[in-house]
mmCIF file of C-alpha atoms in Angstrom:
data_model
loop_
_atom_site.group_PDB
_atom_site.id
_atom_site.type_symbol
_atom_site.label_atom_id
_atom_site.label_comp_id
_atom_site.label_asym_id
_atom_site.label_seq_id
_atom_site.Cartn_x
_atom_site.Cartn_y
_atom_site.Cartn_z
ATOM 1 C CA UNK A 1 50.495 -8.920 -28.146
ATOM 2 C CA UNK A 2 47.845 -8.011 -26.026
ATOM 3 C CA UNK A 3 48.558 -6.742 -22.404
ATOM 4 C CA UNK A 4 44.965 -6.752 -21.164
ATOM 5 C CA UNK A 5 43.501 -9.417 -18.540
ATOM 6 C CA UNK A 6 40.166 -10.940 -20.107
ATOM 7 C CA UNK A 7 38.358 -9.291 -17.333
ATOM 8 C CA UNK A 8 39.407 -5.924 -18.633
ATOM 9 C CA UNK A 9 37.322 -6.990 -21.826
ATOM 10 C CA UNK A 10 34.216 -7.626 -19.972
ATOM 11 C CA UNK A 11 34.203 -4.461 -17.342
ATOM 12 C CA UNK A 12 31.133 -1.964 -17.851
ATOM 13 C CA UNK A 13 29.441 -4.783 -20.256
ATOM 14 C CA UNK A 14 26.732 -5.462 -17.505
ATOM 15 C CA UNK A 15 23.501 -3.743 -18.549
ATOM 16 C CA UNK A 16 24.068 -0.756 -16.034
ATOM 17 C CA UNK A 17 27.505 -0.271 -17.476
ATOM 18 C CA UNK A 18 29.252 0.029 -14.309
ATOM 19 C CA UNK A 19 31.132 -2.088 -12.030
ATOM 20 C CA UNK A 20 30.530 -4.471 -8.319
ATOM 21 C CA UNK A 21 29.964 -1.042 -6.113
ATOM 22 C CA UNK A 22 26.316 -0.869 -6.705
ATOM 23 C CA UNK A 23 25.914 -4.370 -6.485
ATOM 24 C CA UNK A 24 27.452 -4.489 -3.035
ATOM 25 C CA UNK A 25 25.452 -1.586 -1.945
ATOM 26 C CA UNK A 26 22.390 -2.699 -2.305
ATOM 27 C CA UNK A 27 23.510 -6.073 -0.364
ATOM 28 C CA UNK A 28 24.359 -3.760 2.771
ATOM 29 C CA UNK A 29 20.986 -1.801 1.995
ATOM 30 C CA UNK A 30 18.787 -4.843 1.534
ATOM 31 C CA UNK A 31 19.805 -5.723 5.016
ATOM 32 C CA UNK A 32 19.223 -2.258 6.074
ATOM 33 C CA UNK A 33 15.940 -2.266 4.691
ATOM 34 C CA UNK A 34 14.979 -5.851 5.955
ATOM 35 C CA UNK A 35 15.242 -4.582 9.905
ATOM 36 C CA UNK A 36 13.925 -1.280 9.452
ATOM 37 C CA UNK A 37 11.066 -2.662 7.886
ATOM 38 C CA UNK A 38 10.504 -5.094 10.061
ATOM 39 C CA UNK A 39 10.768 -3.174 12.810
ATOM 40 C CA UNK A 40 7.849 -0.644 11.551
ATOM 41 C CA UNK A 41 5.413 -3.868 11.130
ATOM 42 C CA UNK A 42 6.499 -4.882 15.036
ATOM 43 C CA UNK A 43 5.672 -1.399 16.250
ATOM 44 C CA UNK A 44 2.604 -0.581 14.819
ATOM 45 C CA UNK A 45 1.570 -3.892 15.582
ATOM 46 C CA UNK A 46 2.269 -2.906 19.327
ATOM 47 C CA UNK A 47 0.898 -0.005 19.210
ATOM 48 C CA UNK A 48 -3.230 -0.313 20.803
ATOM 49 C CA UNK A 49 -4.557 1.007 17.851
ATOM 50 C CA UNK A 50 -3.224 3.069 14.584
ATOM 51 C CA UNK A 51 -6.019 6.022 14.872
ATOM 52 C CA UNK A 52 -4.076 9.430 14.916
ATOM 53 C CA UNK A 53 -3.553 10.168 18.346
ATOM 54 C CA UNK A 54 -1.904 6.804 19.328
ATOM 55 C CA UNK A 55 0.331 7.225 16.078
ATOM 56 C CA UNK A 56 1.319 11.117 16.319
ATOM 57 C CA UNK A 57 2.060 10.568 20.133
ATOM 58 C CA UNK A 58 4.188 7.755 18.935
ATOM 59 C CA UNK A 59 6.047 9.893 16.589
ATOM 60 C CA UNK A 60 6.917 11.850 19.033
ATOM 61 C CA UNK A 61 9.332 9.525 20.356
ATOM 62 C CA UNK A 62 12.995 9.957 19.330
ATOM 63 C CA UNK A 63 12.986 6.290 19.369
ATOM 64 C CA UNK A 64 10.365 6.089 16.636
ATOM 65 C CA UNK A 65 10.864 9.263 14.577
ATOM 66 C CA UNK A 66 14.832 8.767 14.509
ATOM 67 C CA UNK A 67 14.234 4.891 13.029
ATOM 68 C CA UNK A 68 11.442 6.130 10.475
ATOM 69 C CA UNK A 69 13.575 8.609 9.226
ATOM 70 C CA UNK A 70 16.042 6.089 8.350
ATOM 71 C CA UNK A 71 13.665 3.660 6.792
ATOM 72 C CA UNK A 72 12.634 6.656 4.689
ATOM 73 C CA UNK A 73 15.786 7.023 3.124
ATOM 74 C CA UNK A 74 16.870 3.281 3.295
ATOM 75 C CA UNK A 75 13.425 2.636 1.258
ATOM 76 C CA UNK A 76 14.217 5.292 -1.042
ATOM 77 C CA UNK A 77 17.194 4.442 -2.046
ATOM 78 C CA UNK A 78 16.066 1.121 -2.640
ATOM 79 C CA UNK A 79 13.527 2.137 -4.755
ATOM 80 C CA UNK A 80 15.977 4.082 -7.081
ATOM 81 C CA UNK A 81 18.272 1.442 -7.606
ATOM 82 C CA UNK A 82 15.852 -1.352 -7.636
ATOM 83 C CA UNK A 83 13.555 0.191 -10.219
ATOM 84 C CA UNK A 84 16.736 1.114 -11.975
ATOM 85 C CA UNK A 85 17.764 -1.982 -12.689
ATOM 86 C CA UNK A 86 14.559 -2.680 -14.405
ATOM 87 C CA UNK A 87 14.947 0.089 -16.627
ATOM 88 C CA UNK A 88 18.602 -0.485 -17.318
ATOM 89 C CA UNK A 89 17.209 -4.120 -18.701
ATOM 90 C CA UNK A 90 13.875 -3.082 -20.210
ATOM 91 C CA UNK A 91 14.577 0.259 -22.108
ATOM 92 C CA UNK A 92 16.938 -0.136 -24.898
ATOM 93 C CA UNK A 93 17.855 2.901 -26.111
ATOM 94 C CA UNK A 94 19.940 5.293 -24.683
ATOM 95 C CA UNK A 95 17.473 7.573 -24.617
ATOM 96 C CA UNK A 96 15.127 5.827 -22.696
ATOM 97 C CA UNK A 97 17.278 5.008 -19.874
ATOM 98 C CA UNK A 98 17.880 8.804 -19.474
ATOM 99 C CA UNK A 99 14.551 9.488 -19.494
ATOM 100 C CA UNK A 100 13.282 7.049 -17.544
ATOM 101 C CA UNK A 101 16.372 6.919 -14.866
ATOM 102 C CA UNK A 102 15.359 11.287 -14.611
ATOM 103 C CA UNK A 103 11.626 10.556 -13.553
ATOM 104 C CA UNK A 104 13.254 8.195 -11.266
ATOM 105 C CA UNK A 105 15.202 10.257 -9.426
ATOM 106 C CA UNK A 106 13.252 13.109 -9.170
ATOM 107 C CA UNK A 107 10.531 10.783 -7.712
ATOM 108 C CA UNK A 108 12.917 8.647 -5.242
ATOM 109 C CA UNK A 109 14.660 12.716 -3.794
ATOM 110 C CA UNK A 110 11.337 14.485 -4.294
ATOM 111 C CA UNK A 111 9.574 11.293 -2.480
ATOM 112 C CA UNK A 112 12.115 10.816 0.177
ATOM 113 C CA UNK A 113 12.364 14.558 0.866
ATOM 114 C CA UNK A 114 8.654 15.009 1.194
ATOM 115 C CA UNK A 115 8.486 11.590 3.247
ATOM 116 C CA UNK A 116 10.833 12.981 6.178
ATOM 117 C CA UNK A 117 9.185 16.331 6.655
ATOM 118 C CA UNK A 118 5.925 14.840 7.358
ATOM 119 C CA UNK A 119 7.881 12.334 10.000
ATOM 120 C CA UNK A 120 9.318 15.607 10.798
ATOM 121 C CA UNK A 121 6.422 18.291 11.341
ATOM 122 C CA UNK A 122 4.650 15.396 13.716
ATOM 123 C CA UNK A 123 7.333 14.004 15.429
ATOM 124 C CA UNK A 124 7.933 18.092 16.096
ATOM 125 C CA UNK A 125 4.648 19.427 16.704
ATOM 126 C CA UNK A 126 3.683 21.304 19.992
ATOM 127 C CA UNK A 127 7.447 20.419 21.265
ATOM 128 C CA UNK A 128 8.141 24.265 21.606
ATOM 129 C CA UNK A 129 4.773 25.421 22.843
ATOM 130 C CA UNK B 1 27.031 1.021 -25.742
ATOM 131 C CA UNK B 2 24.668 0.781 -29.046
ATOM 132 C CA UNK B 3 21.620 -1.373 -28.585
ATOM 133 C CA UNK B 4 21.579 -1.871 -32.307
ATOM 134 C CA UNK B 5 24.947 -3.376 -31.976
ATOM 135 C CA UNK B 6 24.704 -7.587 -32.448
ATOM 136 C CA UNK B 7 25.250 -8.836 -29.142
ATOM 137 C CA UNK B 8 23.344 -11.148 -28.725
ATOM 138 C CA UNK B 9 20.687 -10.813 -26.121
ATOM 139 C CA UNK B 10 20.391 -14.280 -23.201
ATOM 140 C CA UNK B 11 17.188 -16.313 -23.783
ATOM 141 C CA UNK B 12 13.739 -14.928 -22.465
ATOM 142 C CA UNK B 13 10.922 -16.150 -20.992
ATOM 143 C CA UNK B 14 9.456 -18.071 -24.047
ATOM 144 C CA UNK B 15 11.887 -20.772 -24.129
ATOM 145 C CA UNK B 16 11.954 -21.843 -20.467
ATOM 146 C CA UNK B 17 9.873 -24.904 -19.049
ATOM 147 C CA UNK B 18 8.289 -22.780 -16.001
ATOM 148 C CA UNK B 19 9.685 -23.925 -12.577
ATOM 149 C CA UNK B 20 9.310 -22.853 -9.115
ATOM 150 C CA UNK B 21 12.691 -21.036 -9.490
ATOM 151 C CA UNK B 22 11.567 -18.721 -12.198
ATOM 152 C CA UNK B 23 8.640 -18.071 -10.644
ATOM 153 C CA UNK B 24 10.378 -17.147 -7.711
ATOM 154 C CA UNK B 25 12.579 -14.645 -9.874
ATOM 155 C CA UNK B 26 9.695 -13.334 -11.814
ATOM 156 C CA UNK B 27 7.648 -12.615 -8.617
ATOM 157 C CA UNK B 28 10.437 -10.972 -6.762
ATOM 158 C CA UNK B 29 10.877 -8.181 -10.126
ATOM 159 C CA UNK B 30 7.263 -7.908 -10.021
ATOM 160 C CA UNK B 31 6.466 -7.348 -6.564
ATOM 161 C CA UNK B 32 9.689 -5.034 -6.226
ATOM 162 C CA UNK B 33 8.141 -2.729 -8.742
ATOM 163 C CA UNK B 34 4.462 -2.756 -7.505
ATOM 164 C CA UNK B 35 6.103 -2.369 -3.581
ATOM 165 C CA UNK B 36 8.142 0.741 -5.098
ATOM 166 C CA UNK B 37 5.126 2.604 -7.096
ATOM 167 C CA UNK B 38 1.852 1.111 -4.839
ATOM 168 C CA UNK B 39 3.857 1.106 -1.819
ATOM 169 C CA UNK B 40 6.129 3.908 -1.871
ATOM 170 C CA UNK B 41 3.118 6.531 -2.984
ATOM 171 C CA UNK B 42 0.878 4.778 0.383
ATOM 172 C CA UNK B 43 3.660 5.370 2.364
ATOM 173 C CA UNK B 44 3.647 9.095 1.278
ATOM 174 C CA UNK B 45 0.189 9.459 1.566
ATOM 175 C CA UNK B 46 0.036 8.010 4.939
ATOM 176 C CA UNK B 47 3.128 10.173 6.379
ATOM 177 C CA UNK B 48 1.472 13.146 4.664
ATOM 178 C CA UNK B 49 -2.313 12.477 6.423
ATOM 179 C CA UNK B 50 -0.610 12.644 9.620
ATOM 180 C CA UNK B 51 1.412 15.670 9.233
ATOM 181 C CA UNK B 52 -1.729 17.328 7.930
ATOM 182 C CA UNK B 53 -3.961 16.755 10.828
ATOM 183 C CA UNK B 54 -7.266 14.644 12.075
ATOM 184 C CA UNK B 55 -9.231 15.037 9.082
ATOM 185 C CA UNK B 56 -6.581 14.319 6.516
ATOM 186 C CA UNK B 57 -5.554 10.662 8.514
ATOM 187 C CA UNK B 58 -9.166 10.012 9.713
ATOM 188 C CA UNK B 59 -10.281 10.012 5.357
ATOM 189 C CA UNK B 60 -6.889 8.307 4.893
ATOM 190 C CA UNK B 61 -7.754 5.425 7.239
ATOM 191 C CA UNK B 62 -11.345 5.349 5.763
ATOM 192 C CA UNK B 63 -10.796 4.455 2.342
ATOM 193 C CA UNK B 64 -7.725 1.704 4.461
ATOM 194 C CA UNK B 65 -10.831 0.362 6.109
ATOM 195 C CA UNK B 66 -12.988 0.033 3.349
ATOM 196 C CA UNK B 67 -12.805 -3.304 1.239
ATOM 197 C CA UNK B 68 -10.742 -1.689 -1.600
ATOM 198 C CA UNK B 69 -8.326 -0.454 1.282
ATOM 199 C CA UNK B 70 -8.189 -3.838 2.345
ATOM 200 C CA UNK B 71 -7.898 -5.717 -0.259
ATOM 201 C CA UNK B 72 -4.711 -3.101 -1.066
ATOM 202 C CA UNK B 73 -3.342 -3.091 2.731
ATOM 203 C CA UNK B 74 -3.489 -7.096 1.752
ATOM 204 C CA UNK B 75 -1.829 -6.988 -1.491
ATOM 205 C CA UNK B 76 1.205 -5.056 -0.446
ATOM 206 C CA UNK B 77 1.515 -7.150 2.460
ATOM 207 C CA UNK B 78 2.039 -10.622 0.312
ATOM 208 C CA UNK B 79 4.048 -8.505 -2.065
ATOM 209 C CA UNK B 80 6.248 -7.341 0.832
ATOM 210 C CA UNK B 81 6.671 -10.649 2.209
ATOM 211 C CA UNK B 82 7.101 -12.289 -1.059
ATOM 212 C CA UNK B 83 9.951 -9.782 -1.748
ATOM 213 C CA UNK B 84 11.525 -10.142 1.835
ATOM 214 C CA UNK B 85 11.396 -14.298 0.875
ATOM 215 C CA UNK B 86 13.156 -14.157 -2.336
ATOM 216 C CA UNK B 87 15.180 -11.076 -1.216
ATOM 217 C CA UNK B 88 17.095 -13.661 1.921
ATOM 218 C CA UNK B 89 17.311 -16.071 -1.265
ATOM 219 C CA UNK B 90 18.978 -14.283 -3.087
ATOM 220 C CA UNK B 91 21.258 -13.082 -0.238
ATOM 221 C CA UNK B 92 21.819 -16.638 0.074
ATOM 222 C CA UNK B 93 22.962 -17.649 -3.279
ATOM 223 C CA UNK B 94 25.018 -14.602 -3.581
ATOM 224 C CA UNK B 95 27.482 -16.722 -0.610
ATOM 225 C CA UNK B 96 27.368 -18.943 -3.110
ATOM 226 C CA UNK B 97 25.106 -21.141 -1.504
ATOM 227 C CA UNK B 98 21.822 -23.171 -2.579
ATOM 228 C CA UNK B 99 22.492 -23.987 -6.087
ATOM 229 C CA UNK B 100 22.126 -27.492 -6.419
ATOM 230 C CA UNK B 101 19.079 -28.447 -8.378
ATOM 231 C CA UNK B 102 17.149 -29.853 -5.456
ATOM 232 C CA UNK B 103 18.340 -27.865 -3.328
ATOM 233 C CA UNK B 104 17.120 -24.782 -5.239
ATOM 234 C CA UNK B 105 14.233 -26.188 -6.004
ATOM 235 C CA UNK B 106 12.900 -27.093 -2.652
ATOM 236 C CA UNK B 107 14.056 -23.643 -1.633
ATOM 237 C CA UNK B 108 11.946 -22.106 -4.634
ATOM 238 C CA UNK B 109 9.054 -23.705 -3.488
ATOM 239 C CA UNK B 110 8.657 -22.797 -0.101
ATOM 240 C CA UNK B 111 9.730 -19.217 -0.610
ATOM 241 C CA UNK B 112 6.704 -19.152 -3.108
ATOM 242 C CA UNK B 113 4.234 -20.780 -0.536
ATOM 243 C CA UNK B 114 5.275 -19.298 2.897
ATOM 244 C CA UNK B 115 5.187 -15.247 2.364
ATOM 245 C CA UNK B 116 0.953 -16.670 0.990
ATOM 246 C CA UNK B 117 1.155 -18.581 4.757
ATOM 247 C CA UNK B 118 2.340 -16.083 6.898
ATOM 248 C CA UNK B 119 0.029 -13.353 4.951
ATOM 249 C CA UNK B 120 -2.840 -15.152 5.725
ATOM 250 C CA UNK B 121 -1.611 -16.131 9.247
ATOM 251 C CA UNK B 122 -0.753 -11.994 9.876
ATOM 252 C CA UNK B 123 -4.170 -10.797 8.743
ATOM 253 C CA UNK B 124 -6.178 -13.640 10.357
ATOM 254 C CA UNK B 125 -3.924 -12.131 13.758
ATOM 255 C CA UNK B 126 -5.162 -8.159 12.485
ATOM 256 C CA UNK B 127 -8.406 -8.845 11.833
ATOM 257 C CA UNK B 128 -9.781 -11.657 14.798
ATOM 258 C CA UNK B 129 -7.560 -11.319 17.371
ATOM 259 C CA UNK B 130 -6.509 -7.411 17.187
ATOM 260 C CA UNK B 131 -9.922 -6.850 15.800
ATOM 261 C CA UNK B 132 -8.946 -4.197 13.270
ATOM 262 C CA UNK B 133 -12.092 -3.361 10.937
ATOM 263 C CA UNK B 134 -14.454 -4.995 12.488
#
């Protein structure tokens, strides 16, 4: 007699072999994302114009550096596991999806890392001349 | 898991009559992966012209204003909207929501037409009224 539900038989059969956690995560990051972004489009929009000293004096604002840096990693992480779940479909070996998935995350930390030390050195700069 | 083992794979694109729904499905994969590689490496070479100075932002937003810049800035911009459309889609249907066939299909349709719209509508605003590269 078997003492297993069906959905025991079925767990980890989903092309990224793993369960609803990811899935639910990106729900809560997709929403993230979709403010964050939108609020980047609204701002630079408001800005008067996007030459380099009306966008480094805007960085300089908590208000805007604080939200950018969050976008950064929201966007990040988004990439990662959206792009992953192309690969997890579209490369069929094993092997691949290593491969592949490594590239991917060293672009998505080395990306992200690089991303918030730019936001960082302007929204910085001259503050402890 | 093998992927020589014989489970059998769910039918591709070959053997679907193409609707507004799958193009809705197929655009949101594609512009998710053109907004993650085109996008994410403009967003790091924007961020890193600013940190680097005057120069490094002034060449950055010189090749932006060029046609090629444009035409790119443009791109990314449907492809952003077109992935924010289908994105609240699929939020939708994952309440459940929207799957009757007219329903879905109405829904296909204008989340295919209106990030086009509002593109158009957005860059008419940057380019006549804000006067951005003129």
């Amino acid at each position: 007699m078997k003492m297993e539900t069906p959905l025991k038989q079925v767990r980890g059969l989903g092309s990224a072999h793993h369960g609803g956690g990811d899935w639910w995560a990106m729900r809560l990051n997709s929403v993230a994302l979709l403010l964050l972004s939108v609020w980047l489009v609204v701002s630079l929009l408001r800005l008067p114009t996007v030459n380099y000293d009306t966008v480094s004096e805007w960085l300089r604002d908590p208000f805007a550096a604080v939200p950018l840096l969050l976008l950064i990693a929201v966007t990040f992480w988004h990439i990662k596991h959206g792009l992953k779940e192309i690969i997890d479909d579209y490369a069929h070996t094993e092997s691949g999806k290593i491969l592949w998935g490594t590239l991917l995350t060293l672009f998505v930390y080395a990306g992200g890392a690089f991303a918030m030390f730019c936001v960082l050195k302007v929204a910085l700069r001259g503050g402890l001349a | 898991m093998k992927a020589s083992s014989a489970r059998p794979l769910s039918p591709h694109l070959s053997i679907w009559r193409w609707g507004p729904h799958m193009l809705v499905s197929i655009l949101h994969r594609i512009t998710g992966a053109g907004l993650s590689i085109v996008g994410g490496l403009l967003l790091l070479w924007w961020l890193w012209a600013l940190a680097d100075g005057r120069d490094s932002y002034d060449y950055f937003t010189g090749w932006m204003m060029h046609w090629t810049g444009l035409i790119l800035l443009v791109g990314l911009t449907w492809a952003f909207l077109q992935h924010l459309a289908s994105g609240l889609r699929h939020l939708v249907m994952d309440t459940g929501a929207g799957f009757e066939l007219k329903t879905n299909k109405f829904w296909s349709v204008v989340v295919s037409l209106l990030p086009l719209v509002l593109t158009g509508a957005l860059w008419a605003y940057i380019l006549f009224v804000r006067g951005y590269f003129a």
